[in-house]
Coordinates of N, CA and C in Angstrom, one line a residue:
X1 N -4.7 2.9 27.3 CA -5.3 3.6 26.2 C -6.5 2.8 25.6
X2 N -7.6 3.6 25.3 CA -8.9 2.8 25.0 C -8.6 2.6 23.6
X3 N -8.4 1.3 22.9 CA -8.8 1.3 21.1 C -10.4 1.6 21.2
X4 N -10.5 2.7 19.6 CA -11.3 3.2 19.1 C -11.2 2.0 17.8
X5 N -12.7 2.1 17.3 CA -13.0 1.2 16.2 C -12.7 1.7 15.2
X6 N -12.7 0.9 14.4 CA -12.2 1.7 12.9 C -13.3 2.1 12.2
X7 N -12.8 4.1 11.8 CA -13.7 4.7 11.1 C -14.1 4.1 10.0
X8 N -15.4 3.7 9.6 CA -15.1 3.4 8.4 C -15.9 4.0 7.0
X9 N -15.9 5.4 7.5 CA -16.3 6.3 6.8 C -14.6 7.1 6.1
X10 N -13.6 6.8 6.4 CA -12.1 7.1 6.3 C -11.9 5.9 5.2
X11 N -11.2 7.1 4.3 CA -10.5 5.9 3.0 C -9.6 5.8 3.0
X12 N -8.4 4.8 2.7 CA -7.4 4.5 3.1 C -7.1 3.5 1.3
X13 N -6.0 2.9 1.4 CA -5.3 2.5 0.4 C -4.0 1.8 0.5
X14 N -3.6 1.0 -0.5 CA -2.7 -0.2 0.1 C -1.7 -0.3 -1.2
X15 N 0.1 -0.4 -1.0 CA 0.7 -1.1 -2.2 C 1.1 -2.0 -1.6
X16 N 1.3 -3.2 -2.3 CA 1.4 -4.7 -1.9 C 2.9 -4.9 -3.1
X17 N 3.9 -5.0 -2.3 CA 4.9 -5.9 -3.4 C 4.8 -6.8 -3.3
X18 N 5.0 -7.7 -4.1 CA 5.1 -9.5 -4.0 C 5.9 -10.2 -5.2
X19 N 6.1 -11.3 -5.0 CA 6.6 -12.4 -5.9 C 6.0 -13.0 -6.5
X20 N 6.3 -13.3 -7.7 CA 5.0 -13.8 -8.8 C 5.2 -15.9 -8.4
X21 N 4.5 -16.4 -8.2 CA 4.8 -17.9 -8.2 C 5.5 -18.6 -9.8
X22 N 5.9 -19.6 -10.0 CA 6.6 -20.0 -11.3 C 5.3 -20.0 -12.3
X23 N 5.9 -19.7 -13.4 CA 4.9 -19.9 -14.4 C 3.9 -18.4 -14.7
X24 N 4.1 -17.7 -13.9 CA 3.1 -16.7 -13.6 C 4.0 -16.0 -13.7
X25 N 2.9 -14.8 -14.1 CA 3.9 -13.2 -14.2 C 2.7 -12.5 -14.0
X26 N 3.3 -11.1 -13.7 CA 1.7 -9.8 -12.8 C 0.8 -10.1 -13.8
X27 N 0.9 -9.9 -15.2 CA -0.3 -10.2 -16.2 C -1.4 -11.1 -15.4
X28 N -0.6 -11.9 -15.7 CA -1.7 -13.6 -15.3 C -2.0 -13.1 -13.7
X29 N -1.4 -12.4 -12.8 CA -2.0 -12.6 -11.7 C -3.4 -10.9 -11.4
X30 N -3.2 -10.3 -12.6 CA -3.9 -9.6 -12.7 C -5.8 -9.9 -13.6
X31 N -5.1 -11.0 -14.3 CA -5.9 -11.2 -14.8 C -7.1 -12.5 -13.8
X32 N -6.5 -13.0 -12.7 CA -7.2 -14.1 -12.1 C -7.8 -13.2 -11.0
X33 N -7.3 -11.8 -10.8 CA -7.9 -11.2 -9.7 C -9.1 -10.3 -10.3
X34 N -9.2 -9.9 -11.8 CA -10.3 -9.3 -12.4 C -11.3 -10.7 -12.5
X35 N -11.0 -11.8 -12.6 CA -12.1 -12.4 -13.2 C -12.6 -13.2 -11.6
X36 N -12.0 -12.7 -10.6 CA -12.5 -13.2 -9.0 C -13.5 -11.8 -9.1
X37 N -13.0 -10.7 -9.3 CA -13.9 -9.4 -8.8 C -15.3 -9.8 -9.3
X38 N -15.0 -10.2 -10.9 CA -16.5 -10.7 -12.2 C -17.4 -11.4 -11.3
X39 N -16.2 -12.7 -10.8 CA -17.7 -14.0 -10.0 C -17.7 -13.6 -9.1
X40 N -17.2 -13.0 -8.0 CA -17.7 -12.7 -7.3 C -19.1 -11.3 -6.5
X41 N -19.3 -10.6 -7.8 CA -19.5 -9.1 -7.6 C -19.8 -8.8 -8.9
X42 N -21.1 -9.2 -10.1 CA -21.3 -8.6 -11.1 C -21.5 -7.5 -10.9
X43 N -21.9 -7.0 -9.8 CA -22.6 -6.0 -10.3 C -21.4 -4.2 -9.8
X44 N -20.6 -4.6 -9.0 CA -19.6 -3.9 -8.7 C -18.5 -3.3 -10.1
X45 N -17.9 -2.4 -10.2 CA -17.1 -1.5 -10.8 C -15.8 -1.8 -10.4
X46 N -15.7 -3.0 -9.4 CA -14.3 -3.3 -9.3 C -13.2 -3.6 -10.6
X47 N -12.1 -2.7 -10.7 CA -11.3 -3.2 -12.2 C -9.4 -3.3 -11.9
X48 N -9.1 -3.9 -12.2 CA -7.9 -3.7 -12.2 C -6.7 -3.8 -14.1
X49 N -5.6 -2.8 -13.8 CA -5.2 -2.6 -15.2 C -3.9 -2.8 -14.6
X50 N -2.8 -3.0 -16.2 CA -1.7 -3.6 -16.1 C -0.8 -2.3 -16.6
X51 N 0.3 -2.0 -16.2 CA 1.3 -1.1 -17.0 C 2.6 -1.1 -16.4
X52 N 3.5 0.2 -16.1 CA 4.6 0.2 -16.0 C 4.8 0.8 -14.9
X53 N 5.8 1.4 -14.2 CA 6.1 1.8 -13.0 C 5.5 2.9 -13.0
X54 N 5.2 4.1 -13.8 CA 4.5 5.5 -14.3 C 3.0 4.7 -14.4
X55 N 1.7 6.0 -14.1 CA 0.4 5.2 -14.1 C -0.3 5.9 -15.3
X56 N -0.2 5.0 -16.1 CA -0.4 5.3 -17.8 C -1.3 4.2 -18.4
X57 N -1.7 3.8 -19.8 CA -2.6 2.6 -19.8 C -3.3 2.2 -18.8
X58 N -4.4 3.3 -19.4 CA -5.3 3.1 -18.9 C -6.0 3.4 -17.6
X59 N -5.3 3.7 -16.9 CA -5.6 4.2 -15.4 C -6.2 4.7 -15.2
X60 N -7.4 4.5 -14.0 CA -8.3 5.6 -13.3 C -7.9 5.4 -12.1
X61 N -8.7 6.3 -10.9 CA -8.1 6.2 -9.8 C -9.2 5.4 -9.0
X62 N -10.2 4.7 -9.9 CA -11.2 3.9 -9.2 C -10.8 2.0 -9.7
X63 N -9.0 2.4 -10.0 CA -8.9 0.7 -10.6 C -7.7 0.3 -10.0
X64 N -7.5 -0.9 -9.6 CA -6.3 -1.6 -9.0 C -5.5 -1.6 -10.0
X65 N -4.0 -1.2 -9.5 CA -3.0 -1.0 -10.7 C -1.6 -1.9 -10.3
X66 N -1.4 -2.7 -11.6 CA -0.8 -3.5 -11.3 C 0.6 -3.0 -12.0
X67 N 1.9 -3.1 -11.2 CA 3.0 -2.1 -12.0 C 4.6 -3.3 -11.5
X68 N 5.1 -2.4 -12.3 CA 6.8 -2.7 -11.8 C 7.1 -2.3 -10.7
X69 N 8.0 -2.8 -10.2 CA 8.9 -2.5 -9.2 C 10.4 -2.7 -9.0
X70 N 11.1 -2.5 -9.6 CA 12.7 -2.5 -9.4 C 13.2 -2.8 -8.3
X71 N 12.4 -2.5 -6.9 CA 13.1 -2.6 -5.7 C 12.9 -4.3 -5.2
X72 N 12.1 -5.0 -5.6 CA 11.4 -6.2 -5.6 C 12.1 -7.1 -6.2
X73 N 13.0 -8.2 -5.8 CA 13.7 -9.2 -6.0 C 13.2 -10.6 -5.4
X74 N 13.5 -11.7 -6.0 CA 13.3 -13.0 -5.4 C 14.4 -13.5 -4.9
X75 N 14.4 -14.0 -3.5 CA 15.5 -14.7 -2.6 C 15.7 -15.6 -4.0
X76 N 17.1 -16.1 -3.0 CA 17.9 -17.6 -3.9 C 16.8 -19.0 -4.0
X77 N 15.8 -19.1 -3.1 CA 14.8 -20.2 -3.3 C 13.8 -19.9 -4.1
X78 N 13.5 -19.0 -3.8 CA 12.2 -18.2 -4.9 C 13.1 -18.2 -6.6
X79 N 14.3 -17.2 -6.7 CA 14.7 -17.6 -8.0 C 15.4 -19.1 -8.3
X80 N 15.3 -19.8 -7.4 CA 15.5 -21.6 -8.0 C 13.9 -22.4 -8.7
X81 N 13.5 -21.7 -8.1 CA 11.9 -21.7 -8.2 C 11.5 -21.4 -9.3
X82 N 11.9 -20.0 -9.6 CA 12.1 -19.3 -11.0 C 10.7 -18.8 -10.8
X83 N 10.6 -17.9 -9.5 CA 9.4 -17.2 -9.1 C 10.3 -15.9 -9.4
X84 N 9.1 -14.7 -10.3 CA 9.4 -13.6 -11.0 C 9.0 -12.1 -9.6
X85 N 10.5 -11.5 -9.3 CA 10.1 -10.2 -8.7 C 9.2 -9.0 -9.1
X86 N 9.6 -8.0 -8.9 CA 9.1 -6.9 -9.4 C 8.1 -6.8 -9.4
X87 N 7.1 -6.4 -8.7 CA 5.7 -6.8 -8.8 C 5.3 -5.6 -7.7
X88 N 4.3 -4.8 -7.5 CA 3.5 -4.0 -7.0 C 2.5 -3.7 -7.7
X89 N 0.9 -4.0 -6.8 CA -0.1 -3.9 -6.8 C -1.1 -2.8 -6.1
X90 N -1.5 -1.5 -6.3 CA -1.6 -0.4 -5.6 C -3.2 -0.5 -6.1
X91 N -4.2 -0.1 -4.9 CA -5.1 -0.3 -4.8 C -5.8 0.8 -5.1
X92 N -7.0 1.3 -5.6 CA -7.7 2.6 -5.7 C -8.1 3.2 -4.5
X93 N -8.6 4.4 -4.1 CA -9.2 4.6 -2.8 C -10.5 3.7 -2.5
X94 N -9.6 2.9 -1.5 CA -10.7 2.2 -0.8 C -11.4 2.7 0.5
X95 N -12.9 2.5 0.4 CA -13.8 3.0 1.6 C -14.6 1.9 2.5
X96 N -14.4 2.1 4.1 CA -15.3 1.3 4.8 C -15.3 -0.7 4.5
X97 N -16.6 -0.9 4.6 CA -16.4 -2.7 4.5 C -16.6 -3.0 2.6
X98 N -17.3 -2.1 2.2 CA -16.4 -2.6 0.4 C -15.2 -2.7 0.5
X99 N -14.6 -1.9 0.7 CA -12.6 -1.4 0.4 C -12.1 -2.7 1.5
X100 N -12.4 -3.2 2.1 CA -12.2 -4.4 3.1 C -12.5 -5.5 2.3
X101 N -13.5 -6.1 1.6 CA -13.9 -6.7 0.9 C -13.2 -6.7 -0.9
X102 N -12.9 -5.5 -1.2 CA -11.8 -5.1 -2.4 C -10.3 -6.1 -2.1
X103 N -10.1 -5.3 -0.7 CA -8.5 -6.3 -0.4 C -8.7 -7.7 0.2
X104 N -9.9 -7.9 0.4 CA -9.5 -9.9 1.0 C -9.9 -10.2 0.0
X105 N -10.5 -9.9 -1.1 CA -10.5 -10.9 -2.6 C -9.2 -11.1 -3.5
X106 N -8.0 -9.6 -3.3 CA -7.1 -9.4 -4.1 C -6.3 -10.2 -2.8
X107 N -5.6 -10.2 -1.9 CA -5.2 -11.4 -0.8 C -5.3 -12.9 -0.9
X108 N -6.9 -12.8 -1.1 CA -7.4 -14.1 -1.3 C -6.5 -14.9 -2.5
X109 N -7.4 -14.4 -3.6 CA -6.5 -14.6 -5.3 C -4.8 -14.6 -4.9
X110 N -4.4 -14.1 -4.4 CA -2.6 -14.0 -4.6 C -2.1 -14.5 -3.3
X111 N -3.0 -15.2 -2.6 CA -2.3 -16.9 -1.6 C -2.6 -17.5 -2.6
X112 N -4.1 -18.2 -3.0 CA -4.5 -19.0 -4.0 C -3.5 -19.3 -5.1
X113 N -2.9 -18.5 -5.8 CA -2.1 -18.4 -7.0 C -0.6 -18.6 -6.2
X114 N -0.1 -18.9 -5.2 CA 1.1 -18.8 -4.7 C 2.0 -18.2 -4.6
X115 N 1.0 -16.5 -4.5 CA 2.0 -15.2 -4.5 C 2.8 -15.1 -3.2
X116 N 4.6 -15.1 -3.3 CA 4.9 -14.9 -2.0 C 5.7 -13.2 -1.1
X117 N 6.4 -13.4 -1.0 CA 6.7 -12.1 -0.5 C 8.2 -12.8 0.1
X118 N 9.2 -11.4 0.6 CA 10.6 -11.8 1.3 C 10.8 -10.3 1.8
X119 N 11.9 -10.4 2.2 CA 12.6 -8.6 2.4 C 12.9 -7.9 1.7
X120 N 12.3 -8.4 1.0 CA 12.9 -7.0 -0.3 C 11.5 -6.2 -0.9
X121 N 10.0 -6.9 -0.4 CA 9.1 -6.2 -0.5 C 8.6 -5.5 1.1
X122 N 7.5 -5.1 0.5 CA 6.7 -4.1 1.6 C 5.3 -4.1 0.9
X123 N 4.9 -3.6 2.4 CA 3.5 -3.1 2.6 C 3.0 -2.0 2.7
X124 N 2.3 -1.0 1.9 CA 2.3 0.8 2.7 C 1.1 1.1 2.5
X125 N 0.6 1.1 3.6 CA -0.8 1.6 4.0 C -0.7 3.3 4.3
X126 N -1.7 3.4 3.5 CA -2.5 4.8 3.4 C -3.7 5.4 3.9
X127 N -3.1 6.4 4.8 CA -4.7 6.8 5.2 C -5.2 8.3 5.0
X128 N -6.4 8.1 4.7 CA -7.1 9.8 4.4 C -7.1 10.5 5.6
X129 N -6.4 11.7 5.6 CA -6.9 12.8 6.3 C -7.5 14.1 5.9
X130 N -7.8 14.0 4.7 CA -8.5 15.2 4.0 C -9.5 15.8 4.9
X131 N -10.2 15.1 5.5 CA -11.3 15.5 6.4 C -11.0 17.0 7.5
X132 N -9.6 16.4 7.5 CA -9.1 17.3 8.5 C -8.7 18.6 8.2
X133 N -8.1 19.0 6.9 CA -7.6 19.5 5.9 C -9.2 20.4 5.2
X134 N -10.2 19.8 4.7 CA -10.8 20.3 3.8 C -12.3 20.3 4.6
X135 N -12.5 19.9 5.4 CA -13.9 20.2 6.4 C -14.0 21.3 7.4
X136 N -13.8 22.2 7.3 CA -13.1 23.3 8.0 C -14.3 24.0 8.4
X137 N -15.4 23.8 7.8 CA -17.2 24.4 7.8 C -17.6 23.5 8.6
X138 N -17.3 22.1 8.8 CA -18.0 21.0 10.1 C -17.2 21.1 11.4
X139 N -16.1 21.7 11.5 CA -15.1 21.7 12.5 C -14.8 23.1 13.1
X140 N -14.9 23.1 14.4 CA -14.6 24.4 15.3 C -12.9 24.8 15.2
X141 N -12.9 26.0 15.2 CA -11.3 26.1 15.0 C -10.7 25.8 16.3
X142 N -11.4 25.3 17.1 CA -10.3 24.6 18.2 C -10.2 23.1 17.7
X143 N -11.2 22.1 17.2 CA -10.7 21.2 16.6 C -9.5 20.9 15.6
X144 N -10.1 22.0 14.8 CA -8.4 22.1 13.7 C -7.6 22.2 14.0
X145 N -7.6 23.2 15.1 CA -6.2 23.4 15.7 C -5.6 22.0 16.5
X146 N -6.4 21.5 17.3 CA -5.8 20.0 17.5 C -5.5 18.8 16.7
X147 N -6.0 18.8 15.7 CA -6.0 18.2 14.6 C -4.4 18.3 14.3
X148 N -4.2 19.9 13.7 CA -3.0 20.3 12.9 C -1.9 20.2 14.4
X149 N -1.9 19.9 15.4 CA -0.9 19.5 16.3 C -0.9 18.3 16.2
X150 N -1.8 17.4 16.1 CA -1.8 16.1 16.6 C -0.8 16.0 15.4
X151 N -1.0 16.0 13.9 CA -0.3 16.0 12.8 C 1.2 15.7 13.0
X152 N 1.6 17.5 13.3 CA 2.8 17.6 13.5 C 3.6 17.3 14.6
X153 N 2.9 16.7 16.1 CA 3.7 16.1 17.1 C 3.9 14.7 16.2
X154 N 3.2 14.1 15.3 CA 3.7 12.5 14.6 C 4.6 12.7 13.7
X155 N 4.5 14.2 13.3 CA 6.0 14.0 12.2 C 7.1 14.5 13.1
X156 N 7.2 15.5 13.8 CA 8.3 15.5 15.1 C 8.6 14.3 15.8
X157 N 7.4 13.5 16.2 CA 8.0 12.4 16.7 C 8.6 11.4 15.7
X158 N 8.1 11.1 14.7 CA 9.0 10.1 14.0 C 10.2 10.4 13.3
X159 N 10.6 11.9 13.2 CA 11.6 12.6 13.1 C 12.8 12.4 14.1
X160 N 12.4 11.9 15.1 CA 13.3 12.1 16.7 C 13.4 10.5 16.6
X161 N 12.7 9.7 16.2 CA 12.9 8.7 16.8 C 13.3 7.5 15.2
X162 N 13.0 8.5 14.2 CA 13.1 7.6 13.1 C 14.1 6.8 12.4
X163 N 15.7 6.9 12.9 CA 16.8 6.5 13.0 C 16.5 4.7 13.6
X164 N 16.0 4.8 14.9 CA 15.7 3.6 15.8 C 14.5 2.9 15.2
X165 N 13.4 3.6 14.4 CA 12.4 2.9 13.8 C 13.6 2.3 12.5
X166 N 14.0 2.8 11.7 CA 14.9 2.2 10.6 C 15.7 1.1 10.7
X167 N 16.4 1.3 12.1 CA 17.2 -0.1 12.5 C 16.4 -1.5 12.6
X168 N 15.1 -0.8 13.2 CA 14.2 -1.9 12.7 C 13.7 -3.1 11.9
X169 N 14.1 -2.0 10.7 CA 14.2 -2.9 9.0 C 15.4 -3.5 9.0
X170 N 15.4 -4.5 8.0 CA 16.3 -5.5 7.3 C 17.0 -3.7 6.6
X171 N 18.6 -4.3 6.2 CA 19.1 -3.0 6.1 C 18.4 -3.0 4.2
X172 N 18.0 -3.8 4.1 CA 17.8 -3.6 2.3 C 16.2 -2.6 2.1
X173 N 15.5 -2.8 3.4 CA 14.5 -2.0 3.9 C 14.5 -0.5 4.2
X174 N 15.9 0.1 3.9 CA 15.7 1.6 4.8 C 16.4 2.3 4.2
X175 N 16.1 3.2 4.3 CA 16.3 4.5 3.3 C 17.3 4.5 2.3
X176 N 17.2 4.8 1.3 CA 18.7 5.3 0.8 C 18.0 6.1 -0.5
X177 N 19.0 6.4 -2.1 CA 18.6 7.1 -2.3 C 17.3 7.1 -3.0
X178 N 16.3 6.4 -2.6 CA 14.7 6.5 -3.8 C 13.6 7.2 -2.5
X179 N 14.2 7.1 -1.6 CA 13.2 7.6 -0.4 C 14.7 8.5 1.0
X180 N 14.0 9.1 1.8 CA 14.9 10.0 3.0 C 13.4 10.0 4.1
X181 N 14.2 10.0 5.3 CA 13.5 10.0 6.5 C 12.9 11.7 6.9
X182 N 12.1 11.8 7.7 CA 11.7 13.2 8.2 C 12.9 13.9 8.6
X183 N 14.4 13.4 9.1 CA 15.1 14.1 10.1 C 16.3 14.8 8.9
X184 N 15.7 14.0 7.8 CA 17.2 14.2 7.1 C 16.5 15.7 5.8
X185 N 17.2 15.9 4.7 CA 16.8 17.2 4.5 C 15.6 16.5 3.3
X186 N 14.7 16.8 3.2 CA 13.6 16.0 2.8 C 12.7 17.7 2.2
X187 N 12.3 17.8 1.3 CA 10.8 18.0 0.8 C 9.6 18.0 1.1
X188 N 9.5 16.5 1.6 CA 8.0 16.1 1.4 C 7.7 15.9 3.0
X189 N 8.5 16.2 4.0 CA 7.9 16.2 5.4 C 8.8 17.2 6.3

């Protein structure tokens, strides 16, 4: 199969859990990632805000949001450490080589600061398909129509096979009741 490059006219988006290093809590590591955005990028609109698991205080959809997470614990060395869980950091719609340059500064800052991670966090990358959905005037109705197959053979397929993708995970990783898979009785797929 040929890899294609990455579109990078497609916006995409990222939540990062992590471990706060000792001494530090998401505050302080929110605050060393706003004042990387400042020197590095006066002139950019980059912002990031602090609040609670709900996106309140302050929030726009053009600012990195720094929240709780309940699911996020520190292993037994991390809490000997007395390094603080709970931590997710969800990024605004990021586009192209800015939105690239958005996440290796917030990466950057949170190695630097000695943010770590274990099994009890995750990563969940987001990608735009609106194009597919809302461009309907640039696209022939036989495109859409492959489009809206290609869609639904990936949720059929990870529905059939998503059992074996789950075993995958650490069991503290997979479903139970805050999330449900495609196959099981679900809502949202």
């Amino acid at each position: 199969m040929k890899r294609r490059p990455f579109n990078l006219n497609k916006a995409f988006g990222v939540e990062i859990e992590f471990i706060c290093p000792p001494n530090t809590d998401r505050n302080e590591v929110a605050r060393f990632i706003g004042r990387k955005f400042d020197e590095l990028d006066r002139t950019s609109s980059y912002n990031i805000v602090c609040g609670s698991y709900s996106r309140n205080n302050g929030y726009d959809a053009n600012s990195w949001y720094m929240k709780t997470d309940s699911t996020v614990h520190p292993n037994r060395r991390q809490s000997r450490n007395q390094m603080q869980g709970g931590n997710e950091l969800v990024s605004p719609k990021l586009v192209g080589m800015d939105g690239f340059k958005q996440l290796n500064i917030v990466l950057g800052v949170m190695s630097d600061l000695g943010c770590e991670v274990n099994k009890s966090c995750g990563l969940h990358v987001h990608h735009d398909i609106t194009d597919v959905r809302n461009n309907t005037e640039s696209h022939s109705a036989t495109t859409i129509r492959k489009a809206s197959k290609t869609i639904t053979n990936l949720i059929l397929l990870v529905s059939r096979w998503e059992r074996f993708i789950f075993m995958m995970l650490p069991k503290s990783r997979r479903p139970r009741s805050m999330g449900h898979g495609c196959g099981e009785k679900s809502t949202w797929c």
